[in-house]
CSV table of C-alpha atoms in Angstrom, one decimal:
chain,number,residue,atom,x,y,z
E,891,UNK,CA,127.8,101.2,114.0
E,892,UNK,CA,124.3,102.7,114.3
E,893,UNK,CA,123.8,106.1,112.7
E,894,UNK,CA,121.8,108.6,114.8
E,895,UNK,CA,121.0,112.3,114.9
E,896,UNK,CA,122.7,114.6,117.4
E,897,UNK,CA,121.4,115.2,120.9
E,898,UNK,CA,120.2,118.6,119.9
E,899,UNK,CA,118.2,117.1,116.9
E,900,UNK,CA,116.8,114.3,119.0
E,901,UNK,CA,115.6,117.0,121.5
E,902,UNK,CA,113.8,118.7,118.6
E,903,UNK,CA,112.1,115.3,117.8
E,904,UNK,CA,111.1,115.0,121.5
E,905,UNK,CA,109.6,118.5,121.5
E,906,UNK,CA,107.7,117.7,118.3
E,907,UNK,CA,106.3,114.4,119.6
E,908,UNK,CA,105.3,116.1,122.9
E,909,UNK,CA,103.5,118.8,121.0
E,910,UNK,CA,101.6,116.2,118.9
E,911,UNK,CA,100.7,114.3,122.1
E,912,UNK,CA,99.1,117.5,123.4
E,913,UNK,CA,97.7,118.6,120.1
E,914,UNK,CA,96.6,115.4,118.3
E,915,UNK,CA,95.9,115.6,114.6
E,916,UNK,CA,92.3,115.3,113.4
E,917,UNK,CA,92.6,111.8,112.0
E,918,UNK,CA,89.1,110.8,112.9
E,919,UNK,CA,87.6,114.0,111.4
E,920,UNK,CA,89.6,113.4,108.2
E,921,UNK,CA,88.3,109.8,107.9
E,922,UNK,CA,84.7,111.0,108.5
E,923,UNK,CA,84.9,114.0,106.2
E,924,UNK,CA,87.7,113.5,103.6
E,925,UNK,CA,88.6,116.3,101.2
E,926,UNK,CA,87.0,116.1,97.8
E,927,UNK,CA,90.1,117.4,96.0
E,928,UNK,CA,93.6,118.7,96.7
E,929,UNK,CA,92.2,122.2,97.0
E,930,UNK,CA,89.2,121.4,99.2
E,931,UNK,CA,89.5,123.1,102.5
E,932,UNK,CA,87.4,121.1,104.9
E,933,UNK,CA,86.7,122.8,108.3
E,934,UNK,CA,88.9,120.3,110.2
E,935,UNK,CA,91.8,120.9,107.8
E,936,UNK,CA,91.6,124.6,108.1
E,937,UNK,CA,91.6,124.5,111.9
E,938,UNK,CA,94.5,122.0,111.9
E,939,UNK,CA,96.7,123.9,109.5
E,940,UNK,CA,96.1,127.1,111.4
E,941,UNK,CA,97.0,125.4,114.7
E,942,UNK,CA,100.3,124.2,113.1
E,943,UNK,CA,100.9,127.7,111.7
E,944,UNK,CA,100.3,129.4,115.1
E,945,UNK,CA,102.6,127.0,116.9
E,946,UNK,CA,105.4,127.2,114.4
E,947,UNK,CA,105.0,123.6,113.2
E,948,UNK,CA,103.6,124.2,109.7
E,949,UNK,CA,106.9,124.7,107.9
E,950,UNK,CA,109.5,124.4,110.7
E,951,UNK,CA,112.4,125.5,108.6
E,952,UNK,CA,110.8,128.9,107.9
E,953,UNK,CA,110.8,131.9,110.3
E,954,UNK,CA,107.9,132.2,112.8
E,955,UNK,CA,106.1,134.8,110.8
E,956,UNK,CA,105.8,132.1,108.0
E,957,UNK,CA,104.7,129.3,110.2
E,958,UNK,CA,108.0,127.9,111.3
E,959,UNK,CA,110.7,128.1,114.0
E,960,UNK,CA,114.0,128.4,111.9
E,961,UNK,CA,114.7,124.7,112.2
E,962,UNK,CA,117.9,123.3,110.7
E,963,UNK,CA,117.8,121.1,107.6
E,964,UNK,CA,118.3,118.0,109.8
E,965,UNK,CA,115.5,119.0,112.1
E,966,UNK,CA,113.2,119.5,109.1
E,967,UNK,CA,114.0,116.0,107.9
E,968,UNK,CA,113.1,114.7,111.4
E,969,UNK,CA,109.8,116.6,111.2
E,970,UNK,CA,108.9,115.1,107.8
E,971,UNK,CA,109.9,111.6,109.1
E,972,UNK,CA,107.6,111.8,112.0
E,973,UNK,CA,104.6,113.3,110.1
E,974,UNK,CA,105.0,110.8,107.3
E,975,UNK,CA,105.3,107.8,109.7
E,976,UNK,CA,102.1,108.9,111.4
E,977,UNK,CA,100.3,109.8,108.1
E,978,UNK,CA,99.6,113.3,109.4
E,979,UNK,CA,98.6,115.9,106.8
E,980,UNK,CA,99.8,119.4,107.2
E,981,UNK,CA,97.3,120.6,104.7
E,982,UNK,CA,94.7,119.4,102.2
E,983,UNK,CA,96.2,121.8,99.6
E,984,UNK,CA,99.7,120.5,99.2
E,985,UNK,CA,100.4,122.4,95.9
E,986,UNK,CA,99.5,125.7,97.7
E,987,UNK,CA,101.7,125.1,100.7
E,988,UNK,CA,104.7,123.2,99.3
E,989,UNK,CA,104.9,124.5,95.7
E,990,UNK,CA,103.2,127.8,95.2
E,991,UNK,CA,104.0,129.5,98.6
E,992,UNK,CA,107.7,128.8,98.3
E,993,UNK,CA,107.6,130.2,94.7
E,994,UNK,CA,105.9,133.4,96.0
E,995,UNK,CA,108.4,133.8,98.8
E,996,UNK,CA,111.2,133.3,96.3
E,997,UNK,CA,109.9,135.6,93.5
E,998,UNK,CA,106.9,137.6,94.7
E,999,UNK,CA,106.8,141.2,95.8
E,1000,UNK,CA,106.3,142.1,99.5
E,1001,UNK,CA,102.7,143.0,98.6
E,1002,UNK,CA,102.1,139.6,96.9
E,1003,UNK,CA,103.6,137.8,99.9
E,1004,UNK,CA,101.3,139.6,102.2
E,1005,UNK,CA,98.2,139.2,100.0
E,1006,UNK,CA,98.7,135.6,98.8
E,1007,UNK,CA,101.5,133.7,100.7
E,1008,UNK,CA,100.4,134.4,104.2
E,1009,UNK,CA,96.7,133.7,103.7
E,1010,UNK,CA,97.8,130.4,102.1
E,1011,UNK,CA,99.9,129.5,105.1
E,1012,UNK,CA,96.9,130.3,107.4
E,1013,UNK,CA,94.6,128.1,105.2
E,1014,UNK,CA,92.5,131.0,104.2
E,1015,UNK,CA,92.8,130.3,100.5
E,1016,UNK,CA,93.6,127.3,98.3
E,1017,UNK,CA,95.5,127.0,95.0
E,1018,UNK,CA,95.7,125.1,91.8
E,1019,UNK,CA,98.8,125.1,89.6
E,1020,UNK,CA,98.3,125.9,85.9
E,1021,UNK,CA,101.2,124.3,84.1
E,1022,UNK,CA,100.2,121.3,81.9
E,1023,UNK,CA,98.4,121.7,78.6
E,1024,UNK,CA,97.0,119.2,76.1
E,1025,UNK,CA,100.2,119.6,73.9
E,1026,UNK,CA,102.5,120.6,76.7
E,1027,UNK,CA,102.4,118.1,79.5
E,1028,UNK,CA,105.8,117.6,81.0
E,1029,UNK,CA,107.2,119.8,78.1
E,1030,UNK,CA,106.3,123.1,79.8
E,1031,UNK,CA,108.2,125.2,77.3
E,1032,UNK,CA,105.7,124.2,74.6
E,1033,UNK,CA,102.8,125.8,76.4
E,1034,UNK,CA,100.5,128.0,74.2
E,1035,UNK,CA,98.1,129.5,76.7
E,1036,UNK,CA,98.6,133.2,75.9
E,1037,UNK,CA,98.5,136.4,78.0
E,1038,UNK,CA,98.5,139.7,76.1
E,1039,UNK,CA,99.3,142.9,78.0
E,1040,UNK,CA,96.5,145.4,77.6
E,1041,UNK,CA,97.1,148.7,79.6
E,1042,UNK,CA,97.1,147.7,83.3
E,1043,UNK,CA,96.0,144.1,82.8
E,1044,UNK,CA,96.8,140.9,81.0
E,1045,UNK,CA,94.1,139.0,79.0
E,1046,UNK,CA,94.5,135.2,79.0
E,1047,UNK,CA,93.2,132.8,76.4
E,1048,UNK,CA,94.0,129.1,76.3
E,1049,UNK,CA,93.6,125.8,78.1
E,1050,UNK,CA,95.2,123.8,80.9
E,1051,UNK,CA,94.7,120.2,81.8
E,1052,UNK,CA,95.4,117.8,84.7
E,1053,UNK,CA,94.9,120.8,87.0
E,1054,UNK,CA,94.6,119.3,90.4
E,1055,UNK,CA,91.9,120.8,92.6
E,1056,UNK,CA,90.8,123.5,90.1
E,1057,UNK,CA,87.1,122.9,91.0
E,1058,UNK,CA,87.7,124.0,94.6
E,1059,UNK,CA,90.7,126.4,94.2
E,1060,UNK,CA,90.4,130.1,95.0
E,1061,UNK,CA,93.6,131.0,93.0
E,1062,UNK,CA,95.8,129.6,90.3
E,1063,UNK,CA,99.5,130.1,89.7
E,1064,UNK,CA,99.2,130.2,85.9
E,1065,UNK,CA,102.1,129.8,83.5
E,1066,UNK,CA,101.4,131.7,80.2
E,1067,UNK,CA,103.1,132.7,77.1
E,1068,UNK,CA,103.6,136.5,76.9
E,1069,UNK,CA,106.1,136.7,74.0
E,1070,UNK,CA,105.2,134.3,71.2
E,1071,UNK,CA,108.2,135.6,69.1
E,1072,UNK,CA,110.8,134.6,71.7
E,1073,UNK,CA,112.5,131.2,72.0
E,1074,UNK,CA,110.0,128.9,73.7
E,1075,UNK,CA,111.9,128.9,77.0
E,1076,UNK,CA,112.2,132.7,77.0
E,1077,UNK,CA,108.6,134.0,76.5
E,1078,UNK,CA,106.8,132.5,79.5
E,1079,UNK,CA,105.5,134.5,82.5
E,1080,UNK,CA,103.6,133.6,85.7
E,1081,UNK,CA,100.3,135.2,86.8
E,1082,UNK,CA,98.2,134.8,89.9
E,1083,UNK,CA,94.6,134.2,88.6
E,1084,UNK,CA,91.4,134.4,90.6
E,1085,UNK,CA,89.6,131.2,89.7
E,1086,UNK,CA,86.3,133.0,90.0
E,1087,UNK,CA,87.2,135.5,87.2
E,1088,UNK,CA,84.7,135.8,84.3
E,1089,UNK,CA,85.8,133.6,81.4
E,1090,UNK,CA,87.2,130.6,83.4
E,1091,UNK,CA,85.5,127.3,83.0
E,1092,UNK,CA,86.7,124.0,84.6
E,1093,UNK,CA,85.6,120.5,83.7
E,1094,UNK,CA,86.5,117.7,86.2
E,1095,UNK,CA,88.1,114.7,84.7
E,1096,UNK,CA,86.5,111.4,85.8
E,1097,UNK,CA,89.1,109.0,87.2
E,1098,UNK,CA,89.2,105.2,86.8
E,1099,UNK,CA,89.2,104.7,90.6
E,1100,UNK,CA,85.8,106.4,91.0
E,1101,UNK,CA,84.1,109.8,91.1
E,1102,UNK,CA,84.8,110.4,94.8
E,1103,UNK,CA,88.5,110.7,93.9
E,1104,UNK,CA,88.2,113.2,91.0
E,1105,UNK,CA,91.0,115.7,91.4
E,1106,UNK,CA,92.2,116.5,87.9
E,1107,UNK,CA,90.5,119.1,85.7
E,1108,UNK,CA,90.5,120.8,82.3
E,1109,UNK,CA,90.5,124.6,82.7
E,1110,UNK,CA,89.6,126.9,79.9
E,1111,UNK,CA,90.5,130.6,79.8
E,1112,UNK,CA,88.4,132.9,77.5
E,1113,UNK,CA,89.4,136.6,77.6
E,1114,UNK,CA,90.2,136.3,81.3
E,1115,UNK,CA,91.4,139.7,82.6
E,1116,UNK,CA,94.1,139.6,85.3
E,1117,UNK,CA,95.6,142.8,86.9
E,1118,UNK,CA,99.2,143.5,85.8
E,1119,UNK,CA,100.2,143.6,89.5
E,1120,UNK,CA,99.5,139.9,89.6
E,1121,UNK,CA,102.6,139.2,87.6
E,1122,UNK,CA,105.0,137.0,89.7
E,1123,UNK,CA,108.7,137.7,89.1
E,1124,UNK,CA,109.6,139.6,85.9
E,1125,UNK,CA,108.0,139.5,82.5
E,1126,UNK,CA,109.1,136.6,80.3
E,1127,UNK,CA,111.1,135.0,83.1
E,1128,UNK,CA,108.6,132.3,84.0
E,1129,UNK,CA,110.9,129.4,82.9
E,1130,UNK,CA,113.3,130.2,85.8
E,1131,UNK,CA,110.4,130.3,88.2
E,1132,UNK,CA,109.0,127.0,86.9
E,1133,UNK,CA,112.3,125.2,87.6
E,1134,UNK,CA,112.0,126.4,91.2
E,1135,UNK,CA,108.4,125.3,91.5
E,1136,UNK,CA,109.1,121.8,90.1
E,1137,UNK,CA,112.0,121.6,92.4
E,1138,UNK,CA,109.8,122.2,95.4
E,1139,UNK,CA,107.4,119.6,94.2
E,1140,UNK,CA,110.1,116.9,93.6
E,1141,UNK,CA,111.8,117.6,96.9
E,1142,UNK,CA,108.6,116.8,98.9
E,1143,UNK,CA,107.9,113.5,97.2
E,1144,UNK,CA,110.7,111.1,98.1
E,1145,UNK,CA,110.0,110.8,101.9
E,1146,UNK,CA,106.3,109.9,101.2
E,1147,UNK,CA,107.4,107.4,98.6
E,1148,UNK,CA,109.9,105.8,101.0
E,1149,UNK,CA,107.4,105.3,103.9
E,1150,UNK,CA,104.6,104.3,101.6
E,1151,UNK,CA,106.9,101.6,100.2
E,1152,UNK,CA,107.7,100.3,103.7
E,1153,UNK,CA,104.0,100.1,104.5
E,1154,UNK,CA,103.3,98.2,101.3
E,1155,UNK,CA,106.0,95.7,102.1
E,1156,UNK,CA,104.5,95.1,105.5
E,1157,UNK,CA,101.1,94.4,103.9
E,1158,UNK,CA,102.6,92.1,101.2
E,1159,UNK,CA,104.3,90.1,104.0
E,1160,UNK,CA,101.0,89.9,105.8
E,1161,UNK,CA,99.3,88.7,102.7
E,1162,UNK,CA,101.9,86.0,102.1
E,1163,UNK,CA,101.7,84.7,105.6
E,1164,UNK,CA,98.0,84.6,105.8
E,1165,UNK,CA,97.2,83.3,102.3
E,1166,UNK,CA,100.3,81.3,101.4
E,1167,UNK,CA,103.0,82.4,99.0
E,1168,UNK,CA,104.8,80.8,96.1
E,1169,UNK,CA,108.3,81.6,95.0
E,1170,UNK,CA,107.2,84.2,92.4
E,1171,UNK,CA,105.4,86.2,95.1
E,1172,UNK,CA,108.2,85.9,97.6
E,1173,UNK,CA,110.6,87.2,94.9
E,1174,UNK,CA,108.3,90.2,94.3
E,1175,UNK,CA,108.1,90.9,98.0
E,1176,UNK,CA,111.9,90.7,98.3
E,1177,UNK,CA,112.2,93.2,95.4
E,1178,UNK,CA,109.8,95.6,97.1
E,1179,UNK,CA,111.7,95.3,100.4
E,1180,UNK,CA,115.0,96.0,98.7
E,1181,UNK,CA,113.4,99.0,96.9
E,1182,UNK,CA,112.2,100.4,100.2
E,1183,UNK,CA,115.7,100.2,101.7
E,1184,UNK,CA,117.3,101.7,98.6
E,1185,UNK,CA,114.8,104.6,98.6
E,1186,UNK,CA,115.7,105.5,102.2
E,1187,UNK,CA,119.4,105.1,101.6
E,1188,UNK,CA,119.4,107.1,98.4
E,1189,UNK,CA,117.3,109.8,100.0
E,1190,UNK,CA,119.5,110.2,103.1
E,1191,UNK,CA,122.6,110.2,100.9
E,1192,UNK,CA,121.2,113.0,98.8
E,1193,UNK,CA,120.1,114.9,102.0
E,1194,UNK,CA,123.6,114.6,103.5
E,1195,UNK,CA,125.1,116.2,100.4
E,1196,UNK,CA,122.5,118.9,100.4
E,1197,UNK,CA,123.3,119.8,104.1
E,1198,UNK,CA,127.0,120.1,103.1
E,1199,UNK,CA,126.1,122.4,100.1
E,1200,UNK,CA,127.1,119.7,97.6
E,1201,UNK,CA,125.3,118.8,94.4
E,1202,UNK,CA,122.8,116.0,94.9
E,1203,UNK,CA,122.1,114.0,91.7
E,1204,UNK,CA,120.2,111.5,93.9
E,1205,UNK,CA,117.3,113.8,94.1
E,1206,UNK,CA,116.9,113.6,90.3
E,1207,UNK,CA,116.6,109.8,90.6
E,1208,UNK,CA,114.3,109.5,93.7
E,1209,UNK,CA,111.1,110.7,92.1
E,1210,UNK,CA,111.4,108.2,89.2
E,1211,UNK,CA,112.5,105.4,91.4
E,1212,UNK,CA,110.0,106.1,94.1
E,1213,UNK,CA,106.9,106.3,92.0
E,1214,UNK,CA,107.8,103.2,90.0
E,1215,UNK,CA,108.7,101.2,93.0
E,1216,UNK,CA,105.3,101.8,94.5
E,1217,UNK,CA,103.7,100.7,91.2
E,1218,UNK,CA,105.7,97.5,91.2
E,1219,UNK,CA,104.8,96.7,94.8
E,1220,UNK,CA,101.1,97.4,94.3
E,1221,UNK,CA,101.1,95.3,91.1
E,1222,UNK,CA,102.5,92.4,93.1
E,1223,UNK,CA,99.7,92.7,95.6
E,1224,UNK,CA,97.0,92.9,92.8
E,1225,UNK,CA,98.4,89.9,91.0
E,1226,UNK,CA,98.5,87.9,94.2
E,1227,UNK,CA,94.9,88.7,94.9
E,1228,UNK,CA,93.9,87.3,91.5
E,1229,UNK,CA,90.3,87.6,90.4
E,1230,UNK,CA,89.3,88.7,93.9
E,1231,UNK,CA,91.3,91.9,93.2
E,1232,UNK,CA,88.7,93.0,90.7
E,1233,UNK,CA,86.3,93.7,93.6
E,1234,UNK,CA,87.3,97.4,94.0
E,1235,UNK,CA,86.1,98.0,97.5
E,1236,UNK,CA,88.4,101.0,97.8
E,1237,UNK,CA,90.7,102.4,100.4
E,1238,UNK,CA,94.4,102.0,101.1
E,1239,UNK,CA,95.8,98.5,101.9
E,1240,UNK,CA,95.9,98.9,105.7
E,1241,UNK,CA,95.0,95.2,105.9
E,1242,UNK,CA,94.9,92.4,103.4
E,1243,UNK,CA,91.7,93.0,101.4
E,1244,UNK,CA,92.2,92.0,97.7
E,1245,UNK,CA,90.2,94.8,96.1
E,1246,UNK,CA,92.3,97.4,98.0
E,1247,UNK,CA,95.4,96.3,96.1
E,1248,UNK,CA,93.9,96.7,92.7
E,1249,UNK,CA,92.5,100.1,93.6
E,1250,UNK,CA,95.9,101.1,95.0
E,1251,UNK,CA,97.7,99.8,91.8
E,1252,UNK,CA,95.4,101.9,89.6
E,1253,UNK,CA,96.2,105.0,91.6
E,1254,UNK,CA,99.9,104.5,91.1
E,1255,UNK,CA,99.7,105.5,87.5
E,1256,UNK,CA,98.9,109.0,88.5
E,1257,UNK,CA,101.8,109.1,90.9
E,1258,UNK,CA,104.2,108.8,87.9
E,1259,UNK,CA,103.0,112.1,86.6
E,1260,UNK,CA,103.5,114.9,89.3
E,1261,UNK,CA,106.9,116.6,89.3
E,1262,UNK,CA,107.6,115.4,85.8
E,1263,UNK,CA,106.6,112.2,84.2
E,1264,UNK,CA,108.8,109.1,84.3
E,1265,UNK,CA,109.8,109.7,80.7
E,1266,UNK,CA,110.9,113.2,81.4
E,1267,UNK,CA,112.8,112.1,84.5
E,1268,UNK,CA,114.7,109.5,82.5
E,1269,UNK,CA,115.7,112.2,80.0
E,1270,UNK,CA,116.9,114.5,82.9
E,1271,UNK,CA,118.9,111.7,84.5
E,1272,UNK,CA,120.4,110.7,81.1
E,1273,UNK,CA,121.5,114.3,80.2
E,1274,UNK,CA,122.2,116.0,83.6
E,1275,UNK,CA,123.4,113.1,85.7
E,1276,UNK,CA,125.0,110.7,83.2
E,1277,UNK,CA,126.1,113.3,80.7
E,1278,UNK,CA,124.6,111.5,77.7
E,1279,UNK,CA,123.9,113.5,74.5
E,1280,UNK,CA,120.4,114.7,73.7
């Protein structure tokens, strides 16, 4: 038996592919002028995102006024399948589109949605996300960046770290402590902060893979004044909002992991065929191939439960399994390359070039961090899925 989508859903796929044929994505422009960070709005990226928005293909599950076409959950899955297979970006500011905008739509006022969410969808502004701190990485509840209410404004002091795209972002969705006397989960609030406000300093963190790929930043807040109207949700209710934000982030990762794993397997097979492979390498490739199938199966199983309104513990596992499967596959390629793999010529492993595998392996360490580190994911799975004691 071969599983397939319904005729209606396949008609949706055909419509999408026909539109992409008429409106090809700017892949050549992207290759010639890549974004410098995850908040860098290159001209081609702005034009492409606005084209998607106007045509209702930016976020198809949302209503037309928000860049969609009220697509069903299954149709949204088809959409992400096709975009991921073709490596088509919807945006160069993924945290703005897929994490912050849904949070604003869920918790923001009508005025905030009009002022911030809609311009984000139209690629008029870019965002960074102010969550992690030096002593509060995946443990968000331990954050110490403080915002004190002063008349009609909040005054922020503190530091964030690992803030993707802060050097190019226009705005920051910033999680701050507004009640230091409350239990640590209870005293957090969320503010929209203009990144050009006086008192904000960012320092880009150099990355092992080279300065052209520097996305992370430290961000320092010194007496930064933020209008009280920029409070998202209610005062001291930021923990609930954070759970939704992280949920949006984790939900968008597994499809990318699954297709990336499939591509890596294809390249590993190519490497073995063209350069010879021993039993150890063949075992590593077989493991990577099994991981790719397992990722797809686990993802679709969780998705099927979601469509039926059932709890989906699979989605708690996918982020951990996906990021670490990619790391294992890239390590297999880097080890197979041997000393030649130390020639870091850059780029993704679209063909068998030894240095590409080492570069890709180094990048996978960062992939275990977004959406909650592997250590945090294991704790979540142990407690909420397996029911183990803390």
